[in-house]
Short mmCIF file of C-alpha atoms in Angstrom, two decimals:
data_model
loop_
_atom_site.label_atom_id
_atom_site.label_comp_id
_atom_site.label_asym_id
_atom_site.label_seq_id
_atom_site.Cartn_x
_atom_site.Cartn_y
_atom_site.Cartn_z
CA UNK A 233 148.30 109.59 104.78
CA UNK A 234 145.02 108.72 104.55
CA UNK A 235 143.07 110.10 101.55
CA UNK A 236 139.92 110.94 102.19
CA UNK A 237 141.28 113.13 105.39
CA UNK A 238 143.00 114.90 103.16
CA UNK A 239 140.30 115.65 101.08
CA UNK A 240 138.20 116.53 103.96
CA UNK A 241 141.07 118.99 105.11
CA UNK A 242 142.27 119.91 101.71
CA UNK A 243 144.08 123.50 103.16
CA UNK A 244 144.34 126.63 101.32
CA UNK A 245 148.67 125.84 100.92
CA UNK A 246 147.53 122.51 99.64
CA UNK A 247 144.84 123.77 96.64
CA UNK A 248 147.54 126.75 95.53
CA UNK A 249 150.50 124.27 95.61
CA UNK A 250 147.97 121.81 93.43
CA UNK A 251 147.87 124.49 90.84
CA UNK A 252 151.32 125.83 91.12
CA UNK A 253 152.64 122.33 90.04
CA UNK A 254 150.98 122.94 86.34
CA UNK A 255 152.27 126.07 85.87
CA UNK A 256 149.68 128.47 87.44
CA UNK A 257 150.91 131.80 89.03
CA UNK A 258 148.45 132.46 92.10
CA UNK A 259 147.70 135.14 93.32
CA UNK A 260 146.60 134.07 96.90
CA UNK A 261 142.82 134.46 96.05
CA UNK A 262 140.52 131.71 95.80
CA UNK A 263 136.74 131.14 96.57
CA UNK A 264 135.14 128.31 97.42
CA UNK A 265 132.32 127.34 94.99
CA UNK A 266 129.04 125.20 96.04
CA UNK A 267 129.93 121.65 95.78
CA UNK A 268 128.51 119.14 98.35
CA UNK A 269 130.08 115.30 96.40
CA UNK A 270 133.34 117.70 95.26
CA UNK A 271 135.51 120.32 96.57
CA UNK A 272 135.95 123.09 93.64
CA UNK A 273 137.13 126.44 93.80
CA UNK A 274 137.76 129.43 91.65
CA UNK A 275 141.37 130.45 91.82
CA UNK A 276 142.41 133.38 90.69
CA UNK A 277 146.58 133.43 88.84
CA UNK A 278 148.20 136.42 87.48
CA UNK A 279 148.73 134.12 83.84
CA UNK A 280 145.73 132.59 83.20
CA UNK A 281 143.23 134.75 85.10
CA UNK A 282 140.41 132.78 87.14
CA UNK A 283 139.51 128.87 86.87
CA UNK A 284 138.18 126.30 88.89
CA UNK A 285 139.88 123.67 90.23
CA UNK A 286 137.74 120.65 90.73
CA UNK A 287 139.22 118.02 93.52
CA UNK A 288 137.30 114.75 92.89
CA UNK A 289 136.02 113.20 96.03
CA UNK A 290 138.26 109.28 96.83
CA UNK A 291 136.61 106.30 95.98
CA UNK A 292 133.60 107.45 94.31
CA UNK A 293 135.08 107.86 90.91
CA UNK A 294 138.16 105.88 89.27
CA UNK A 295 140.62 107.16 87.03
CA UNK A 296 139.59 105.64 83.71
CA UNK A 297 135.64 106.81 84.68
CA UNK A 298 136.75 110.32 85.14
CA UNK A 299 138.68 110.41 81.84
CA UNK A 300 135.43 108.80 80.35
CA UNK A 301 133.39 111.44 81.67
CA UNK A 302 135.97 114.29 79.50
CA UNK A 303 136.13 112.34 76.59
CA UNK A 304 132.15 112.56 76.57
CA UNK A 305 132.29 116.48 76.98
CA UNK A 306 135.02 117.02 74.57
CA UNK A 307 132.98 114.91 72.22
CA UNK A 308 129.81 117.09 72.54
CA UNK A 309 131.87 120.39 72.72
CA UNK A 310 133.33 118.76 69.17
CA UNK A 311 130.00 119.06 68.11
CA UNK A 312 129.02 122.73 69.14
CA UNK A 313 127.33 121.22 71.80
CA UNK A 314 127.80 123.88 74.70
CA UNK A 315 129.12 121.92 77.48
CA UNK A 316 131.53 122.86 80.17
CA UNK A 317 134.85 121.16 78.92
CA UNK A 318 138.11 120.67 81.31
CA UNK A 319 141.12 122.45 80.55
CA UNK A 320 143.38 120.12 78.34
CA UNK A 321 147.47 120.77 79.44
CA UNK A 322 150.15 119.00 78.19
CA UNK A 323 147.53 116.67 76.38
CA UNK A 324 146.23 115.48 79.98
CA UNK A 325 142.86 116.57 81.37
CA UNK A 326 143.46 114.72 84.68
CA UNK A 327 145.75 115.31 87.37
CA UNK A 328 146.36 114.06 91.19
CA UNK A 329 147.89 115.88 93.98
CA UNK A 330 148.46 114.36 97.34
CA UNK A 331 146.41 111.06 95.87
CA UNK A 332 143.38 113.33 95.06
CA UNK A 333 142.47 113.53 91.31
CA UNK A 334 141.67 116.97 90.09
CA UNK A 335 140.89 118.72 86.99
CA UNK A 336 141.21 122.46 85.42
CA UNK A 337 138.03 124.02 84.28
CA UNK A 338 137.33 127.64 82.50
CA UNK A 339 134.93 130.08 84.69
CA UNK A 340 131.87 130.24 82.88
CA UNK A 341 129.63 133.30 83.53
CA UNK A 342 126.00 132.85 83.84
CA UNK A 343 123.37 132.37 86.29
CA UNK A 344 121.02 129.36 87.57
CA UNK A 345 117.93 128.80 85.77
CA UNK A 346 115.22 128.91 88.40
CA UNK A 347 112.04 128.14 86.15
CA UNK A 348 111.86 127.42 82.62
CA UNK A 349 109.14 128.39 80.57
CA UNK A 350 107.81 129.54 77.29
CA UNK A 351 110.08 129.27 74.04
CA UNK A 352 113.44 128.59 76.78
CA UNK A 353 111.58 125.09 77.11
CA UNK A 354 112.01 124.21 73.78
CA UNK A 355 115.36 125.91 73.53
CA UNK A 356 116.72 123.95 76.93
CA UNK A 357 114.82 120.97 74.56
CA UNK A 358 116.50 120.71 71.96
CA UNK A 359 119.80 120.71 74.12
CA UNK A 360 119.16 118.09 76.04
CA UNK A 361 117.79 116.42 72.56
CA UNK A 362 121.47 116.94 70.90
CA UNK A 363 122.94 115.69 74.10
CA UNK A 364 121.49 112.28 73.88
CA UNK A 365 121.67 112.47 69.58
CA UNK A 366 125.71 111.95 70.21
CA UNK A 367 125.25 109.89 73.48
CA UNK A 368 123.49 107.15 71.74
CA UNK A 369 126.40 107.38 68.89
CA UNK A 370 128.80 105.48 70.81
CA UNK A 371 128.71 102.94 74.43
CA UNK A 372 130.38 103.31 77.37
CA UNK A 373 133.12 101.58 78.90
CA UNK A 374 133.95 102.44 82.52
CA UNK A 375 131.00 104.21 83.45
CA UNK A 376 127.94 102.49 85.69
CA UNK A 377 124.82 101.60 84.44
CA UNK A 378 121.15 102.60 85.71
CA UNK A 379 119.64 99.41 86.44
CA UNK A 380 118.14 97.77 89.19
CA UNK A 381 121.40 95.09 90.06
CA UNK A 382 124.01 98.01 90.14
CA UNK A 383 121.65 101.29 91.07
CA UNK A 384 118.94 100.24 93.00
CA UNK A 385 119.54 96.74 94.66
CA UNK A 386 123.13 97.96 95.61
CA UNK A 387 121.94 101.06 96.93
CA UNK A 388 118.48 99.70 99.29
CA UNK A 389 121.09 96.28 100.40
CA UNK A 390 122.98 99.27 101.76
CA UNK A 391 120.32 100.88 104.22
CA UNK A 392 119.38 97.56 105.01
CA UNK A 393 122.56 95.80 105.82
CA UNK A 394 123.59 98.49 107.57
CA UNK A 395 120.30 98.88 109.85
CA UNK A 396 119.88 102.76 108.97
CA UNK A 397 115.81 102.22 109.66
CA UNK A 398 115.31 102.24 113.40
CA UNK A 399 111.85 101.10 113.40
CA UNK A 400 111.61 97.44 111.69
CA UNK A 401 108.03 97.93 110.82
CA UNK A 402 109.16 100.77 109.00
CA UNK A 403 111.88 98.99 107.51
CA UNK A 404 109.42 96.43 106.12
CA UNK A 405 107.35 99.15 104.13
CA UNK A 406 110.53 100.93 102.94
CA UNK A 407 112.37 97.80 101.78
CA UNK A 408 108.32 96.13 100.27
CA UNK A 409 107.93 99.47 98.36
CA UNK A 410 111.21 99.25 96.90
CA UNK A 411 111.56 95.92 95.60
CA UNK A 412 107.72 96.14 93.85
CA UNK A 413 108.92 99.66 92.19
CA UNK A 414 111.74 97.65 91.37
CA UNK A 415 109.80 94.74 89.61
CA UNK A 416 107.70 97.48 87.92
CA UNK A 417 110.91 99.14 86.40
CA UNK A 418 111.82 96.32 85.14
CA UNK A 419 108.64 94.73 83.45
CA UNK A 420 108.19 98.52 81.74
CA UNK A 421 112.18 98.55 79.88
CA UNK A 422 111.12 94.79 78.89
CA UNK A 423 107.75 95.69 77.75
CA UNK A 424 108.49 98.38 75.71
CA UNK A 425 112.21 97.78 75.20
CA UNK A 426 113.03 100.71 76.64
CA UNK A 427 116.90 101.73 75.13
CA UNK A 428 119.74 102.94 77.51
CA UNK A 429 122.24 104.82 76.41
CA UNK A 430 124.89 107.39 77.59
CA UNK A 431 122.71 110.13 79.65
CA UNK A 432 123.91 113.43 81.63
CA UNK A 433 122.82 111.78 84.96
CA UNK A 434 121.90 114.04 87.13
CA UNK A 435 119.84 116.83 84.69
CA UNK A 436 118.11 119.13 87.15
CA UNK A 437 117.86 123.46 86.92
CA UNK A 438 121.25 123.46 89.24
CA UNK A 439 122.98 122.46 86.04
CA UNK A 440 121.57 124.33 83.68
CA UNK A 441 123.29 127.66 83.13
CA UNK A 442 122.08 130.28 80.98
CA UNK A 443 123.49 133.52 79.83
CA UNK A 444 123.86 135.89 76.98
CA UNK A 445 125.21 133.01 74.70
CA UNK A 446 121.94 130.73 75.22
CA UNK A 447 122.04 127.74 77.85
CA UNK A 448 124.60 125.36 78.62
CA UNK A 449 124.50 122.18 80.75
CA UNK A 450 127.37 121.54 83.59
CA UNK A 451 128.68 118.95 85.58
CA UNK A 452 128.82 115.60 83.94
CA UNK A 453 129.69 114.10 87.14
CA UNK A 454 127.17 111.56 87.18
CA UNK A 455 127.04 110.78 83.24
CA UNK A 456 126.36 107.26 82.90
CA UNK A 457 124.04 104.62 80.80
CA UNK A 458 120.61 104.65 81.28
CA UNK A 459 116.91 105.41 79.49
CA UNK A 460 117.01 109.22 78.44
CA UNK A 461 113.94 110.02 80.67
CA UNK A 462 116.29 110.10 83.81
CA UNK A 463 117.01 113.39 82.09
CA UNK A 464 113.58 114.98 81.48
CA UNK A 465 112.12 114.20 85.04
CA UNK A 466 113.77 116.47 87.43
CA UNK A 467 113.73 119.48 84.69
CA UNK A 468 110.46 119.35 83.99
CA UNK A 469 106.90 119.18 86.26
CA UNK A 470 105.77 115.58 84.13
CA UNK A 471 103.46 114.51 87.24
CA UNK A 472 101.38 118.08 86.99
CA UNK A 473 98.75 118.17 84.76
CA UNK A 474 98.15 121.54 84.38
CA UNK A 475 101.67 121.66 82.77
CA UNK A 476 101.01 119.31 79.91
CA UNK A 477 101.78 122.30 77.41
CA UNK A 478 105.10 122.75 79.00
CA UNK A 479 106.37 119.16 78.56
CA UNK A 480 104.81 119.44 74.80
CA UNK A 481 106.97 122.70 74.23
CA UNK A 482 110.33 120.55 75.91
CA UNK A 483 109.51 117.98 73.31
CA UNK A 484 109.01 120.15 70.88
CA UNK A 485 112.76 121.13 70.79
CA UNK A 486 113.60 117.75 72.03
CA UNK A 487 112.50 115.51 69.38
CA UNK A 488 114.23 117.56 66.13
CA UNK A 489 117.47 116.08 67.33
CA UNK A 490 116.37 112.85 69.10
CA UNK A 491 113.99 110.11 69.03
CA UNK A 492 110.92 109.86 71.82
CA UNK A 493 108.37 107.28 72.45
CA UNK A 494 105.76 108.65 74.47
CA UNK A 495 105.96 105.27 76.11
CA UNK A 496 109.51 105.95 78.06
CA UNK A 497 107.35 108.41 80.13
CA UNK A 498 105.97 105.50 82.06
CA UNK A 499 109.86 104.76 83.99
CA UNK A 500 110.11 108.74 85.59
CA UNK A 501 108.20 107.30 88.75
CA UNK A 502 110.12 104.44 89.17
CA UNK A 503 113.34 106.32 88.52
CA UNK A 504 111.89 109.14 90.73
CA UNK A 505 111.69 106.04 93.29
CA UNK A 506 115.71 104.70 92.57
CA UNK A 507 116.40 107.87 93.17
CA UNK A 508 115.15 108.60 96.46
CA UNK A 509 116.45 105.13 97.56
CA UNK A 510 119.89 106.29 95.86
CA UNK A 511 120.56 109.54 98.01
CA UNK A 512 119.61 108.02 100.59
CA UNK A 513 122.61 105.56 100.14
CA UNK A 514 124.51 108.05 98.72
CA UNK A 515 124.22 110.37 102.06
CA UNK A 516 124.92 107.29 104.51
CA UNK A 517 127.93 106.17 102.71
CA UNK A 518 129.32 110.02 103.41
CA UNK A 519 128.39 110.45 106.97
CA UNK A 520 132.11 110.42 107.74
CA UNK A 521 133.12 113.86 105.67
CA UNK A 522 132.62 116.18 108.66
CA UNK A 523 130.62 118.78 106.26
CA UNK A 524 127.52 116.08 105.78
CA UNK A 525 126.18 115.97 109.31
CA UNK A 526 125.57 119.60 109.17
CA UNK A 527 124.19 119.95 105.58
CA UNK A 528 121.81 116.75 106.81
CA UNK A 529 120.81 117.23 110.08
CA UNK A 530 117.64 115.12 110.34
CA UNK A 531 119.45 112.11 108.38
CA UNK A 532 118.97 108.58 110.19
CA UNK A 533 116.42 109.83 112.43
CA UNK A 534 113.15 108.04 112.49
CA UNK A 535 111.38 110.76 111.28
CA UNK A 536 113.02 110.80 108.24
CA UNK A 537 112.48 107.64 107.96
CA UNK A 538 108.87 107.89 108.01
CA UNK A 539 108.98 110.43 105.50
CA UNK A 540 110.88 109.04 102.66
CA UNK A 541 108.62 105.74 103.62
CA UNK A 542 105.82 107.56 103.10
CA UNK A 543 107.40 109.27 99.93
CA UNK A 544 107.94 105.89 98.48
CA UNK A 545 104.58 104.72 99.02
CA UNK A 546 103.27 107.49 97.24
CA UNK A 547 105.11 107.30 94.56
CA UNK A 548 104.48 103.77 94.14
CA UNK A 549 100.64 104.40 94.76
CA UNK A 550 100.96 106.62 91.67
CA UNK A 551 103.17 104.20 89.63
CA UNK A 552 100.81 101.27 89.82
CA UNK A 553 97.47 104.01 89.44
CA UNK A 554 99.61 104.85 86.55
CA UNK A 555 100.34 101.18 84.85
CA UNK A 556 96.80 100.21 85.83
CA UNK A 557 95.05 103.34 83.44
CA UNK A 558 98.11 102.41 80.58
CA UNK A 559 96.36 98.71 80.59
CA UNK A 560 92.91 99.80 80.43
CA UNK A 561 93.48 101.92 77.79
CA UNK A 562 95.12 99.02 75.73
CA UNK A 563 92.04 97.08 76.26
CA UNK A 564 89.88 99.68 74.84
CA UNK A 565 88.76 97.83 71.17
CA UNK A 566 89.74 101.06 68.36
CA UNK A 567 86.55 102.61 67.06
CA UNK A 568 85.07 101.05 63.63
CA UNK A 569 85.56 102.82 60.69
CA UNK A 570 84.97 102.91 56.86
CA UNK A 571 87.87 101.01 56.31
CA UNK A 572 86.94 98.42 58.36
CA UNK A 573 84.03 97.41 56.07
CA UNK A 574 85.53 98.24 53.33
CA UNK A 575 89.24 97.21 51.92
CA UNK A 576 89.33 99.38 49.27
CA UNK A 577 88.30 102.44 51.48
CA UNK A 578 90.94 105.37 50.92
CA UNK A 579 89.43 108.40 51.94
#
């Protein structure tokens, strides 16, 4: 049988018989949850009430890098961190049915955070800050690292090899604008020896989850190494601003539990950039599950083309604006003062 067609068709027999072999009692009722990379579902038994079953997509995960990824949440739910842990049985937290890993999760209550603001920013900071306090504590073994050979080279040799850009002209920009935001990623962890470390991945609001108990952050799906600001960019408006106080509040909570050099700011453009380049990847490499056609309809067009060309230029535009105003302002000679003149000056 071919695996990923059964993932594609996983069937409502299939999902209850899943859960039936560890000793769940079904009741027949089961929802489908939002999950594009996954397919998870809340399942309700008569002996356990409602969980979620979470069928890992084939190929994109192995079995030691999924057990990783639990072994990193049980460590931070260890530490009162609040996390979304699976559901240990038996001592196992992994499972396969029909070739198709799966875990057991508890149904957390809560809602979506759609803006964060006032005192929640430094709350949702010091989370995040606790997060990466333990995630620095120990390295990772199985999991993929955020640099350019495995993350961004692998990702734009992908589009190009497999001629995704119609137009060739356009192809030239995209691939030119990549490969410079590339260099400049590069020449910014070197400069300021930027540290990588384990990170949640894939920190935006989707995964944030607040209710009565405070926040918690989900889905450690794409935890991996990397520098902690991959974290802090899609959470928080850094290129506005008029938002300046915002970020300072984030930090605020951030940097009682974690370290911060104002200088790992400079790499959210050029991870903004991987990024882009990334899903772009990430959506051709998926064209086969029948769901992604429909949830990307404009993919592969040249229209789209042209406007995550145009997206990378910008963003470029901005990074080298950016690393051009950082230089200047290390030319700039410090102001004289007393103690200049003077070596015993102390006041």
């Amino acid at each position: 049988m071919n695996i990923n067609h059964s993932f594609y068709q996983l069937t409502p027999d299939s999902i209850l018989s899943a859960m039936e072999s560890l000793g769940y009692e079904t009741t027949g009722r089961f929802y489908p949850l939002n999950s594009v990379e996954n397919r998870v579902y809340d399942i309700e038994t008569s002996n356990a009430g409602r969980i979620v079953a979470k069928f890992y997509r084939p190929g994109k995960w192995t079995y030691d890098e999924i057990l990783e990824e639990h072994r990193f949440l049980l460590e931070l739910s260890l530490e009162e961190i609040p996390v979304l842990t699976p559901i240990t049985l038996e001592g196992k937290t992994l499972f396969e049915w029909s070739g198709i890993y799966f875990a057991i999760w508890p149904l957390r209550n809560g809602r979506i955070v759609e803006e964060i603001s006032g005192g929640d920013l430094e709350r949702v900071g010091a989370l995040l800050g606790r997060v990466h306090a333990l995630g620095k504590k120990l390295g990772s073994i199985h999991r993929p690292t955020l640099d350019i050979p495995s993350y961004g080279l692998k990702s734009l040799n992908f589009i190009l090899e497999k001629g995704l850009i119609p137009n060739k002209t356009l192809e030239d920009r995209y691939r030119v604008t990549a490969l410079r935001s590339f260099e400049i990623f590069e020449s910014l962890v070197k400069e300021y020896q930027i540290p990588f470390q384990r990170i949640h991945g894939d920190c935006h609001k989707g995964n944030l989850l607040v209710s009565s108990e405070g926040y918690s952050l989900l889905d450690f799906d794409d935890f991996l190494v990397g520098p902690i600001v991959q974290d802090f960019w899609m959470l928080l408006p850094l290129g506005e601003s008029d938002r300046k106080k915002d970020v300072f509040g984030f930090l605020q909570g951030y940097t009682m539990f974690a370290e911060f050099d104002e200088n790992w700011l400079q790499l959210v453009e050029p991870l903004r950039i991987i990024r882009y380049i990334h899903y772009a990847a990430w959506i051709a490499k998926r064209w086969e599950d029948p769901s992604f056609p429909s949830l990307f309809p404009h993919f592969g067009t040249e229209e789209y083309w042209l406007k995550e060309t145009l997206d990378l230029e910008s963003a470029k535009k901005d990074l080298e604006e950016q690393s051009i105003e950082v230089s200047n302002q290390n030319d700039i000679e410090p102001e004289m003062t007393n103690k200049d003149f003077f070596w015993d000056w102390e006041n």
